[in-house]
Amino acid sequence: MGRGRQKAKHTKVARELKYFSPNTDYNALERELTGSQHDEYTDEASKWAEYADDDDSYVTGDEQRA
Protein backbone atom coordinates (compact mmCIF):
# COMPACT_ATOMS: atom_id res chain seq x y z
CA MET A 1 0.00 0.00 0.00
CA GLY A 2 1.06 3.56 -0.51
CA ARG A 3 2.51 2.82 -3.93
CA GLY A 4 -0.15 4.91 -5.66
CA ARG A 5 0.87 8.13 -3.96
CA GLN A 6 4.56 7.54 -4.69
CA LYS A 7 3.84 6.72 -8.33
CA ALA A 8 1.71 9.85 -8.66
CA LYS A 9 4.56 12.01 -7.36
CA HIS A 10 7.02 10.42 -9.79
CA THR A 11 4.58 10.92 -12.66
CA LYS A 12 4.15 14.58 -11.70
CA VAL A 13 7.92 15.15 -11.58
CA ALA A 14 8.44 13.35 -14.89
CA ARG A 15 5.74 15.45 -16.56
CA GLU A 16 7.26 18.69 -15.23
CA LEU A 17 10.68 17.71 -16.56
CA LYS A 18 9.28 16.70 -19.93
CA TYR A 19 7.43 19.93 -20.59
CA PHE A 20 9.78 22.36 -18.84
CA SER A 21 11.52 24.71 -21.27
CA PRO A 22 13.76 27.29 -19.61
CA ASN A 23 14.65 30.55 -21.34
CA THR A 24 17.82 30.10 -23.35
CA ASP A 25 20.51 32.77 -23.29
CA TYR A 26 21.80 32.44 -26.85
CA ASN A 27 24.47 35.11 -26.36
CA ALA A 28 26.02 33.19 -23.46
CA LEU A 29 25.83 29.99 -25.49
CA GLU A 30 27.60 31.64 -28.42
CA ARG A 31 30.36 32.96 -26.14
CA GLU A 32 30.84 29.53 -24.63
CA LEU A 33 31.01 27.75 -27.97
CA THR A 34 33.21 30.21 -29.84
CA GLY A 35 35.49 32.17 -27.58
CA SER A 36 36.54 31.10 -24.15
CA GLN A 37 37.73 27.52 -24.64
CA HIS A 38 39.73 28.31 -27.76
CA ASP A 39 41.48 31.25 -26.12
CA GLU A 40 42.49 29.18 -23.10
CA TYR A 41 43.96 26.50 -25.35
CA THR A 42 45.86 29.05 -27.45
CA ASP A 43 47.31 30.67 -24.34
CA GLU A 44 48.43 27.33 -22.96
CA ALA A 45 49.95 26.25 -26.28
CA SER A 46 51.90 29.50 -26.62
CA LYS A 47 53.54 28.86 -23.24
CA TRP A 48 55.03 25.64 -24.55
CA ALA A 49 55.83 26.75 -28.10
CA GLU A 50 59.46 27.54 -27.21
CA TYR A 51 60.00 23.89 -26.31
CA ALA A 52 58.66 22.56 -29.63
CA ASP A 53 62.02 23.05 -31.36
CA ASP A 54 63.78 21.10 -28.60
CA ASP A 55 61.59 18.04 -29.20
CA ASP A 56 63.26 17.30 -32.56
CA SER A 57 66.73 17.16 -31.08
CA TYR A 58 65.74 14.94 -28.15
CA VAL A 59 67.24 11.46 -28.43
CA THR A 60 66.53 8.61 -26.03
CA GLY A 61 69.12 6.09 -24.94
CA ASP A 62 67.74 3.39 -27.25
CA GLU A 63 68.10 5.59 -30.34
CA GLN A 64 71.74 6.38 -29.56
CA ARG A 65 72.71 2.70 -29.72
CA ALA A 66 71.17 2.12 -33.15
PDB file of N, CA, C and O in Angstrom:
ATOM      1  N   MET A   1       0.821  -1.175   0.000  1.00  0.00           N
ATOM      2  CA  MET A   1       0.000   0.000   0.000  1.00  0.00           C
ATOM      3  C   MET A   1       0.875   1.253   0.000  1.00  0.00           C
ATOM      4  O   MET A   1       2.006   1.204   0.413  1.00  0.00           O
ATOM      5  N   GLY A   2       0.296   2.333  -0.461  1.00  0.00           N
ATOM      6  CA  GLY A   2       1.057   3.565  -0.506  1.00  0.00           C
ATOM      7  C   GLY A   2       1.800   3.759  -1.810  1.00  0.00           C
ATOM      8  O   GLY A   2       2.394   4.795  -2.049  1.00  0.00           O
ATOM      9  N   ARG A   3       1.795   2.742  -2.644  1.00  0.00           N
ATOM     10  CA  ARG A   3       2.512   2.823  -3.928  1.00  0.00           C
ATOM     11  C   ARG A   3       1.844   3.830  -4.865  1.00  0.00           C
ATOM     12  O   ARG A   3       2.515   4.478  -5.660  1.00  0.00           O
ATOM     13  N   GLY A   4       0.567   3.995  -4.785  1.00  0.00           N
ATOM     14  CA  GLY A   4      -0.153   4.909  -5.663  1.00  0.00           C
ATOM     15  C   GLY A   4       0.274   6.353  -5.475  1.00  0.00           C
ATOM     16  O   GLY A   4       0.469   7.091  -6.438  1.00  0.00           O
ATOM     17  N   ARG A   5       0.446   6.762  -4.240  1.00  0.00           N
ATOM     18  CA  ARG A   5       0.867   8.135  -3.963  1.00  0.00           C
ATOM     19  C   ARG A   5       2.292   8.381  -4.463  1.00  0.00           C
ATOM     20  O   ARG A   5       2.586   9.405  -5.048  1.00  0.00           O
ATOM     21  N   GLN A   6       3.181   7.413  -4.238  1.00  0.00           N
ATOM     22  CA  GLN A   6       4.563   7.535  -4.690  1.00  0.00           C
ATOM     23  C   GLN A   6       4.632   7.594  -6.218  1.00  0.00           C
ATOM     24  O   GLN A   6       5.352   8.416  -6.792  1.00  0.00           O
ATOM     25  N   LYS A   7       3.862   6.743  -6.876  1.00  0.00           N
ATOM     26  CA  LYS A   7       3.841   6.725  -8.331  1.00  0.00           C
ATOM     27  C   LYS A   7       3.280   8.036  -8.887  1.00  0.00           C
ATOM     28  O   LYS A   7       3.785   8.566  -9.887  1.00  0.00           O
ATOM     29  N   ALA A   8       2.282   8.585  -8.226  1.00  0.00           N
ATOM     30  CA  ALA A   8       1.708   9.853  -8.665  1.00  0.00           C
ATOM     31  C   ALA A   8       2.723  10.977  -8.565  1.00  0.00           C
ATOM     32  O   ALA A   8       2.814  11.838  -9.457  1.00  0.00           O
ATOM     33  N   LYS A   9       3.518  10.983  -7.506  1.00  0.00           N
ATOM     34  CA  LYS A   9       4.564  12.006  -7.358  1.00  0.00           C
ATOM     35  C   LYS A   9       5.610  11.868  -8.452  1.00  0.00           C
ATOM     36  O   LYS A   9       6.058  12.854  -9.036  1.00  0.00           O
ATOM     37  N   HIS A  10       6.037  10.650  -8.737  1.00  0.00           N
ATOM     38  CA  HIS A  10       7.024  10.416  -9.787  1.00  0.00           C
ATOM     39  C   HIS A  10       6.485  10.826 -11.151  1.00  0.00           C
ATOM     40  O   HIS A  10       7.204  11.387 -11.979  1.00  0.00           O
ATOM     41  N   THR A  11       5.209  10.536 -11.389  1.00  0.00           N
ATOM     42  CA  THR A  11       4.582  10.922 -12.656  1.00  0.00           C
ATOM     43  C   THR A  11       4.534  12.440 -12.785  1.00  0.00           C
ATOM     44  O   THR A  11       4.813  12.993 -13.856  1.00  0.00           O
ATOM     45  N   LYS A  12       4.209  13.114 -11.698  1.00  0.00           N
ATOM     46  CA  LYS A  12       4.148  14.576 -11.704  1.00  0.00           C
ATOM     47  C   LYS A  12       5.526  15.172 -12.006  1.00  0.00           C
ATOM     48  O   LYS A  12       5.665  16.074 -12.842  1.00  0.00           O
ATOM     49  N   VAL A  13       6.551  14.658 -11.357  1.00  0.00           N
ATOM     50  CA  VAL A  13       7.918  15.153 -11.583  1.00  0.00           C
ATOM     51  C   VAL A  13       8.347  14.883 -13.018  1.00  0.00           C
ATOM     52  O   VAL A  13       8.919  15.746 -13.685  1.00  0.00           O
ATOM     53  N   ALA A  14       8.072  13.696 -13.523  1.00  0.00           N
ATOM     54  CA  ALA A  14       8.439  13.353 -14.893  1.00  0.00           C
ATOM     55  C   ALA A  14       7.743  14.260 -15.893  1.00  0.00           C
ATOM     56  O   ALA A  14       8.351  14.708 -16.875  1.00  0.00           O
ATOM     57  N   ARG A  15       6.495  14.568 -15.664  1.00  0.00           N
ATOM     58  CA  ARG A  15       5.741  15.446 -16.556  1.00  0.00           C
ATOM     59  C   ARG A  15       6.312  16.863 -16.537  1.00  0.00           C
ATOM     60  O   ARG A  15       6.451  17.509 -17.566  1.00  0.00           O
ATOM     61  N   GLU A  16       6.663  17.351 -15.337  1.00  0.00           N
ATOM     62  CA  GLU A  16       7.259  18.687 -15.231  1.00  0.00           C
ATOM     63  C   GLU A  16       8.584  18.754 -15.979  1.00  0.00           C
ATOM     64  O   GLU A  16       8.880  19.731 -16.664  1.00  0.00           O
ATOM     65  N   LEU A  17       9.397  17.727 -15.854  1.00  0.00           N
ATOM     66  CA  LEU A  17      10.682  17.713 -16.558  1.00  0.00           C
ATOM     67  C   LEU A  17      10.501  17.633 -18.067  1.00  0.00           C
ATOM     68  O   LEU A  17      11.248  18.246 -18.828  1.00  0.00           O
ATOM     69  N   LYS A  18       9.513  16.876 -18.507  1.00  0.00           N
ATOM     70  CA  LYS A  18       9.283  16.700 -19.932  1.00  0.00           C
ATOM     71  C   LYS A  18       8.847  17.989 -20.606  1.00  0.00           C
ATOM     72  O   LYS A  18       9.307  18.312 -21.704  1.00  0.00           O
ATOM     73  N   TYR A  19       7.988  18.743 -19.959  1.00  0.00           N
ATOM     74  CA  TYR A  19       7.432  19.930 -20.586  1.00  0.00           C
ATOM     75  C   TYR A  19       8.077  21.231 -20.133  1.00  0.00           C
ATOM     76  O   TYR A  19       7.651  22.306 -20.520  1.00  0.00           O
ATOM     77  N   PHE A  20       9.104  21.161 -19.316  1.00  0.00           N
ATOM     78  CA  PHE A  20       9.784  22.359 -18.839  1.00  0.00           C
ATOM     79  C   PHE A  20      10.725  22.866 -19.919  1.00  0.00           C
ATOM     80  O   PHE A  20      11.538  22.111 -20.458  1.00  0.00           O
ATOM     81  N   SER A  21      10.612  24.135 -20.279  1.00  0.00           N
ATOM     82  CA  SER A  21      11.517  24.712 -21.269  1.00  0.00           C
ATOM     83  C   SER A  21      12.030  26.051 -20.742  1.00  0.00           C
ATOM     84  O   SER A  21      11.335  27.064 -20.828  1.00  0.00           O
ATOM     85  N   PRO A  22      13.218  26.049 -20.166  1.00  0.00           N
ATOM     86  CA  PRO A  22      13.759  27.287 -19.615  1.00  0.00           C
ATOM     87  C   PRO A  22      14.126  28.269 -20.722  1.00  0.00           C
ATOM     88  O   PRO A  22      14.328  27.877 -21.883  1.00  0.00           O
ATOM     89  N   ASN A  23      14.206  29.541 -20.367  1.00  0.00           N
ATOM     90  CA  ASN A  23      14.646  30.545 -21.338  1.00  0.00           C
ATOM     91  C   ASN A  23      16.123  30.321 -21.651  1.00  0.00           C
ATOM     92  O   ASN A  23      16.930  30.123 -20.748  1.00  0.00           O
ATOM     93  N   THR A  24      16.451  30.342 -22.921  1.00  0.00           N
ATOM     94  CA  THR A  24      17.818  30.095 -23.346  1.00  0.00           C
ATOM     95  C   THR A  24      18.512  31.412 -23.630  1.00  0.00           C
ATOM     96  O   THR A  24      18.006  32.246 -24.378  1.00  0.00           O
ATOM     97  N   ASP A  25      19.699  31.583 -23.052  1.00  0.00           N
ATOM     98  CA  ASP A  25      20.508  32.770 -23.290  1.00  0.00           C
ATOM     99  C   ASP A  25      21.448  32.442 -24.455  1.00  0.00           C
ATOM    100  O   ASP A  25      22.511  31.859 -24.277  1.00  0.00           O
ATOM    101  N   TYR A  26      21.041  32.791 -25.653  1.00  0.00           N
ATOM    102  CA  TYR A  26      21.804  32.441 -26.846  1.00  0.00           C
ATOM    103  C   TYR A  26      23.134  33.180 -26.920  1.00  0.00           C
ATOM    104  O   TYR A  26      24.111  32.652 -27.460  1.00  0.00           O
ATOM    105  N   ASN A  27      23.198  34.378 -26.365  1.00  0.00           N
ATOM    106  CA  ASN A  27      24.471  35.113 -26.356  1.00  0.00           C
ATOM    107  C   ASN A  27      25.505  34.403 -25.492  1.00  0.00           C
ATOM    108  O   ASN A  27      26.671  34.278 -25.870  1.00  0.00           O
ATOM    109  N   ALA A  28      25.101  33.926 -24.331  1.00  0.00           N
ATOM    110  CA  ALA A  28      26.016  33.187 -23.465  1.00  0.00           C
ATOM    111  C   ALA A  28      26.439  31.880 -24.121  1.00  0.00           C
ATOM    112  O   ALA A  28      27.606  31.476 -24.031  1.00  0.00           O
ATOM    113  N   LEU A  29      25.516  31.229 -24.789  1.00  0.00           N
ATOM    114  CA  LEU A  29      25.834  29.990 -25.487  1.00  0.00           C
ATOM    115  C   LEU A  29      26.846  30.237 -26.595  1.00  0.00           C
ATOM    116  O   LEU A  29      27.806  29.480 -26.767  1.00  0.00           O
ATOM    117  N   GLU A  30      26.663  31.305 -27.344  1.00  0.00           N
ATOM    118  CA  GLU A  30      27.600  31.641 -28.418  1.00  0.00           C
ATOM    119  C   GLU A  30      28.988  31.932 -27.860  1.00  0.00           C
ATOM    120  O   GLU A  30      29.993  31.480 -28.405  1.00  0.00           O
ATOM    121  N   ARG A  31      29.058  32.674 -26.758  1.00  0.00           N
ATOM    122  CA  ARG A  31      30.361  32.965 -26.141  1.00  0.00           C
ATOM    123  C   ARG A  31      31.044  31.689 -25.691  1.00  0.00           C
ATOM    124  O   ARG A  31      32.242  31.515 -25.857  1.00  0.00           O
ATOM    125  N   GLU A  32      30.279  30.783 -25.117  1.00  0.00           N
ATOM    126  CA  GLU A  32      30.841  29.534 -24.627  1.00  0.00           C
ATOM    127  C   GLU A  32      31.370  28.671 -25.768  1.00  0.00           C
ATOM    128  O   GLU A  32      32.438  28.075 -25.673  1.00  0.00           O
ATOM    129  N   LEU A  33      30.620  28.621 -26.868  1.00  0.00           N
ATOM    130  CA  LEU A  33      31.011  27.749 -27.972  1.00  0.00           C
ATOM    131  C   LEU A  33      32.123  28.324 -28.841  1.00  0.00           C
ATOM    132  O   LEU A  33      32.878  27.578 -29.442  1.00  0.00           O
ATOM    133  N   THR A  34      32.244  29.629 -28.919  1.00  0.00           N
ATOM    134  CA  THR A  34      33.210  30.213 -29.835  1.00  0.00           C
ATOM    135  C   THR A  34      34.473  30.739 -29.173  1.00  0.00           C
ATOM    136  O   THR A  34      35.559  30.486 -29.648  1.00  0.00           O
ATOM    137  N   GLY A  35      34.356  31.419 -28.067  1.00  0.00           N
ATOM    138  CA  GLY A  35      35.488  32.175 -27.583  1.00  0.00           C
ATOM    139  C   GLY A  35      36.320  31.583 -26.482  1.00  0.00           C
ATOM    140  O   GLY A  35      37.502  31.334 -26.649  1.00  0.00           O
ATOM    141  N   SER A  36      35.754  31.326 -25.358  1.00  0.00           N
ATOM    142  CA  SER A  36      36.538  31.104 -24.151  1.00  0.00           C
ATOM    143  C   SER A  36      37.413  29.855 -24.208  1.00  0.00           C
ATOM    144  O   SER A  36      38.575  29.914 -23.841  1.00  0.00           O
ATOM    145  N   GLN A  37      36.919  28.735 -24.638  1.00  0.00           N
ATOM    146  CA  GLN A  37      37.734  27.522 -24.642  1.00  0.00           C
ATOM    147  C   GLN A  37      38.900  27.646 -25.606  1.00  0.00           C
ATOM    148  O   GLN A  37      40.007  27.251 -25.296  1.00  0.00           O
ATOM    149  N   HIS A  38      38.667  28.194 -26.773  1.00  0.00           N
ATOM    150  CA  HIS A  38      39.728  28.310 -27.761  1.00  0.00           C
ATOM    151  C   HIS A  38      40.838  29.221 -27.258  1.00  0.00           C
ATOM    152  O   HIS A  38      42.015  28.923 -27.419  1.00  0.00           O
ATOM    153  N   ASP A  39      40.490  30.321 -26.629  1.00  0.00           N
ATOM    154  CA  ASP A  39      41.483  31.255 -26.121  1.00  0.00           C
ATOM    155  C   ASP A  39      42.332  30.622 -25.030  1.00  0.00           C
ATOM    156  O   ASP A  39      43.540  30.822 -24.981  1.00  0.00           O
ATOM    157  N   GLU A  40      41.732  29.843 -24.153  1.00  0.00           N
ATOM    158  CA  GLU A  40      42.489  29.182 -23.104  1.00  0.00           C
ATOM    159  C   GLU A  40      43.474  28.196 -23.707  1.00  0.00           C
ATOM    160  O   GLU A  40      44.625  28.096 -23.272  1.00  0.00           O
ATOM    161  N   TYR A  41      43.068  27.458 -24.715  1.00  0.00           N
ATOM    162  CA  TYR A  41      43.959  26.500 -25.354  1.00  0.00           C
ATOM    163  C   TYR A  41      45.105  27.213 -26.053  1.00  0.00           C
ATOM    164  O   TYR A  41      46.252  26.798 -25.951  1.00  0.00           O
ATOM    165  N   THR A  42      44.824  28.306 -26.743  1.00  0.00           N
ATOM    166  CA  THR A  42      45.860  29.054 -27.445  1.00  0.00           C
ATOM    167  C   THR A  42      46.869  29.620 -26.471  1.00  0.00           C
ATOM    168  O   THR A  42      48.078  29.569 -26.715  1.00  0.00           O
ATOM    169  N   ASP A  43      46.404  30.144 -25.352  1.00  0.00           N
ATOM    170  CA  ASP A  43      47.314  30.675 -24.345  1.00  0.00           C
ATOM    171  C   ASP A  43      48.207  29.586 -23.789  1.00  0.00           C
ATOM    172  O   ASP A  43      49.415  29.777 -23.616  1.00  0.00           O
ATOM    173  N   GLU A  44      47.641  28.439 -23.512  1.00  0.00           N
ATOM    174  CA  GLU A  44      48.428  27.333 -22.964  1.00  0.00           C
ATOM    175  C   GLU A  44      49.433  26.827 -23.992  1.00  0.00           C
ATOM    176  O   GLU A  44      50.571  26.517 -23.649  1.00  0.00           O
ATOM    177  N   ALA A  45      49.043  26.731 -25.238  1.00  0.00           N
ATOM    178  CA  ALA A  45      49.947  26.252 -26.282  1.00  0.00           C
ATOM    179  C   ALA A  45      51.097  27.225 -26.502  1.00  0.00           C
ATOM    180  O   ALA A  45      52.235  26.814 -26.751  1.00  0.00           O
ATOM    181  N   SER A  46      50.832  28.524 -26.401  1.00  0.00           N
ATOM    182  CA  SER A  46      51.896  29.496 -26.623  1.00  0.00           C
ATOM    183  C   SER A  46      52.948  29.436 -25.518  1.00  0.00           C
ATOM    184  O   SER A  46      54.108  29.755 -25.748  1.00  0.00           O
ATOM    185  N   LYS A  47      52.572  29.005 -24.322  1.00  0.00           N
ATOM    186  CA  LYS A  47      53.545  28.865 -23.236  1.00  0.00           C
ATOM    187  C   LYS A  47      54.580  27.804 -23.573  1.00  0.00           C
ATOM    188  O   LYS A  47      55.741  27.911 -23.201  1.00  0.00           O
ATOM    189  N   TRP A  48      54.158  26.762 -24.272  1.00  0.00           N
ATOM    190  CA  TRP A  48      55.034  25.637 -24.549  1.00  0.00           C
ATOM    191  C   TRP A  48      55.628  25.668 -25.953  1.00  0.00           C
ATOM    192  O   TRP A  48      56.388  24.774 -26.324  1.00  0.00           O
ATOM    193  N   ALA A  49      55.342  26.691 -26.729  1.00  0.00           N
ATOM    194  CA  ALA A  49      55.830  26.755 -28.103  1.00  0.00           C
ATOM    195  C   ALA A  49      57.354  26.814 -28.163  1.00  0.00           C
ATOM    196  O   ALA A  49      57.964  26.269 -29.077  1.00  0.00           O
ATOM    197  N   GLU A  50      58.000  27.430 -27.192  1.00  0.00           N
ATOM    198  CA  GLU A  50      59.457  27.543 -27.210  1.00  0.00           C
ATOM    199  C   GLU A  50      60.134  26.191 -27.059  1.00  0.00           C
ATOM    200  O   GLU A  50      61.266  26.004 -27.485  1.00  0.00           O
ATOM    201  N   TYR A  51      59.431  25.215 -26.488  1.00  0.00           N
ATOM    202  CA  TYR A  51      60.002  23.890 -26.313  1.00  0.00           C
ATOM    203  C   TYR A  51      59.774  22.987 -27.519  1.00  0.00           C
ATOM    204  O   TYR A  51      60.341  21.907 -27.587  1.00  0.00           O
ATOM    205  N   ALA A  52      58.975  23.392 -28.465  1.00  0.00           N
ATOM    206  CA  ALA A  52      58.663  22.558 -29.628  1.00  0.00           C
ATOM    207  C   ALA A  52      59.913  22.280 -30.463  1.00  0.00           C
ATOM    208  O   ALA A  52      60.085  21.185 -30.985  1.00  0.00           O
ATOM    209  N   ASP A  53      60.800  23.258 -30.595  1.00  0.00           N
ATOM    210  CA  ASP A  53      62.023  23.054 -31.360  1.00  0.00           C
ATOM    211  C   ASP A  53      62.944  22.060 -30.674  1.00  0.00           C
ATOM    212  O   ASP A  53      63.677  21.317 -31.319  1.00  0.00           O
ATOM    213  N   ASP A  54      62.925  22.015 -29.349  1.00  0.00           N
ATOM    214  CA  ASP A  54      63.777  21.095 -28.604  1.00  0.00           C
ATOM    215  C   ASP A  54      63.346  19.648 -28.764  1.00  0.00           C
ATOM    216  O   ASP A  54      64.168  18.747 -28.628  1.00  0.00           O
ATOM    217  N   ASP A  55      62.088  19.399 -29.071  1.00  0.00           N
ATOM    218  CA  ASP A  55      61.592  18.037 -29.199  1.00  0.00           C
ATOM    219  C   ASP A  55      62.275  17.288 -30.336  1.00  0.00           C
ATOM    220  O   ASP A  55      62.515  16.093 -30.249  1.00  0.00           O
ATOM    221  N   ASP A  56      62.626  17.955 -31.425  1.00  0.00           N
ATOM    222  CA  ASP A  56      63.258  17.297 -32.562  1.00  0.00           C
ATOM    223  C   ASP A  56      64.666  16.820 -32.238  1.00  0.00           C
ATOM    224  O   ASP A  56      65.134  15.812 -32.758  1.00  0.00           O
ATOM    225  N   SER A  57      65.349  17.521 -31.376  1.00  0.00           N
ATOM    226  CA  SER A  57      66.729  17.160 -31.083  1.00  0.00           C
ATOM    227  C   SER A  57      66.834  16.181 -29.919  1.00  0.00           C
ATOM    228  O   SER A  57      67.915  15.708 -29.609  1.00  0.00           O
ATOM    229  N   TYR A  58      65.722  15.843 -29.285  1.00  0.00           N
ATOM    230  CA  TYR A  58      65.743  14.939 -28.149  1.00  0.00           C
ATOM    231  C   TYR A  58      65.945  13.517 -28.630  1.00  0.00           C
ATOM    232  O   TYR A  58      65.253  13.028 -29.503  1.00  0.00           O
ATOM    233  N   VAL A  59      66.932  12.833 -28.048  1.00  0.00           N
ATOM    234  CA  VAL A  59      67.239  11.460 -28.430  1.00  0.00           C
ATOM    235  C   VAL A  59      67.249  10.621 -27.157  1.00  0.00           C
ATOM    236  O   VAL A  59      67.908  10.972 -26.189  1.00  0.00           O
ATOM    237  N   THR A  60      66.538   9.494 -27.184  1.00  0.00           N
ATOM    238  CA  THR A  60      66.527   8.611 -26.028  1.00  0.00           C
ATOM    239  C   THR A  60      67.735   7.700 -26.074  1.00  0.00           C
ATOM    240  O   THR A  60      68.428   7.601 -27.089  1.00  0.00           O
ATOM    241  N   GLY A  61      67.980   6.999 -25.015  1.00  0.00           N
ATOM    242  CA  GLY A  61      69.116   6.093 -24.937  1.00  0.00           C
ATOM    243  C   GLY A  61      69.044   4.987 -25.969  1.00  0.00           C
ATOM    244  O   GLY A  61      70.063   4.552 -26.509  1.00  0.00           O
ATOM    245  N   ASP A  62      67.888   4.471 -26.283  1.00  0.00           N
ATOM    246  CA  ASP A  62      67.737   3.390 -27.251  1.00  0.00           C
ATOM    247  C   ASP A  62      68.118   3.849 -28.655  1.00  0.00           C
ATOM    248  O   ASP A  62      68.701   3.103 -29.432  1.00  0.00           O
ATOM    249  N   GLU A  63      67.807   5.086 -28.989  1.00  0.00           N
ATOM    250  CA  GLU A  63      68.097   5.589 -30.336  1.00  0.00           C
ATOM    251  C   GLU A  63      69.584   5.864 -30.527  1.00  0.00           C
ATOM    252  O   GLU A  63      70.084   5.804 -31.631  1.00  0.00           O
ATOM    253  N   GLN A  64      70.304   6.137 -29.453  1.00  0.00           N
ATOM    254  CA  GLN A  64      71.744   6.383 -29.564  1.00  0.00           C
ATOM    255  C   GLN A  64      72.494   5.123 -29.918  1.00  0.00           C
ATOM    256  O   GLN A  64      73.488   5.153 -30.615  1.00  0.00           O
ATOM    257  N   ARG A  65      72.033   3.951 -29.455  1.00  0.00           N
ATOM    258  CA  ARG A  65      72.710   2.701 -29.723  1.00  0.00           C
ATOM    259  C   ARG A  65      72.545   2.249 -31.161  1.00  0.00           C
ATOM    260  O   ARG A  65      73.375   1.572 -31.706  1.00  0.00           O
ATOM    261  N   ALA A  66      71.463   2.622 -31.802  1.00  0.00           N
ATOM    262  CA  ALA A  66      71.174   2.124 -33.150  1.00  0.00           C
ATOM    263  C   ALA A  66      72.056   2.701 -34.213  1.00  0.00           C
ATOM    264  O   ALA A  66      72.833   3.531 -34.117  1.00  0.00           O
TER     265      ALA A  66
END
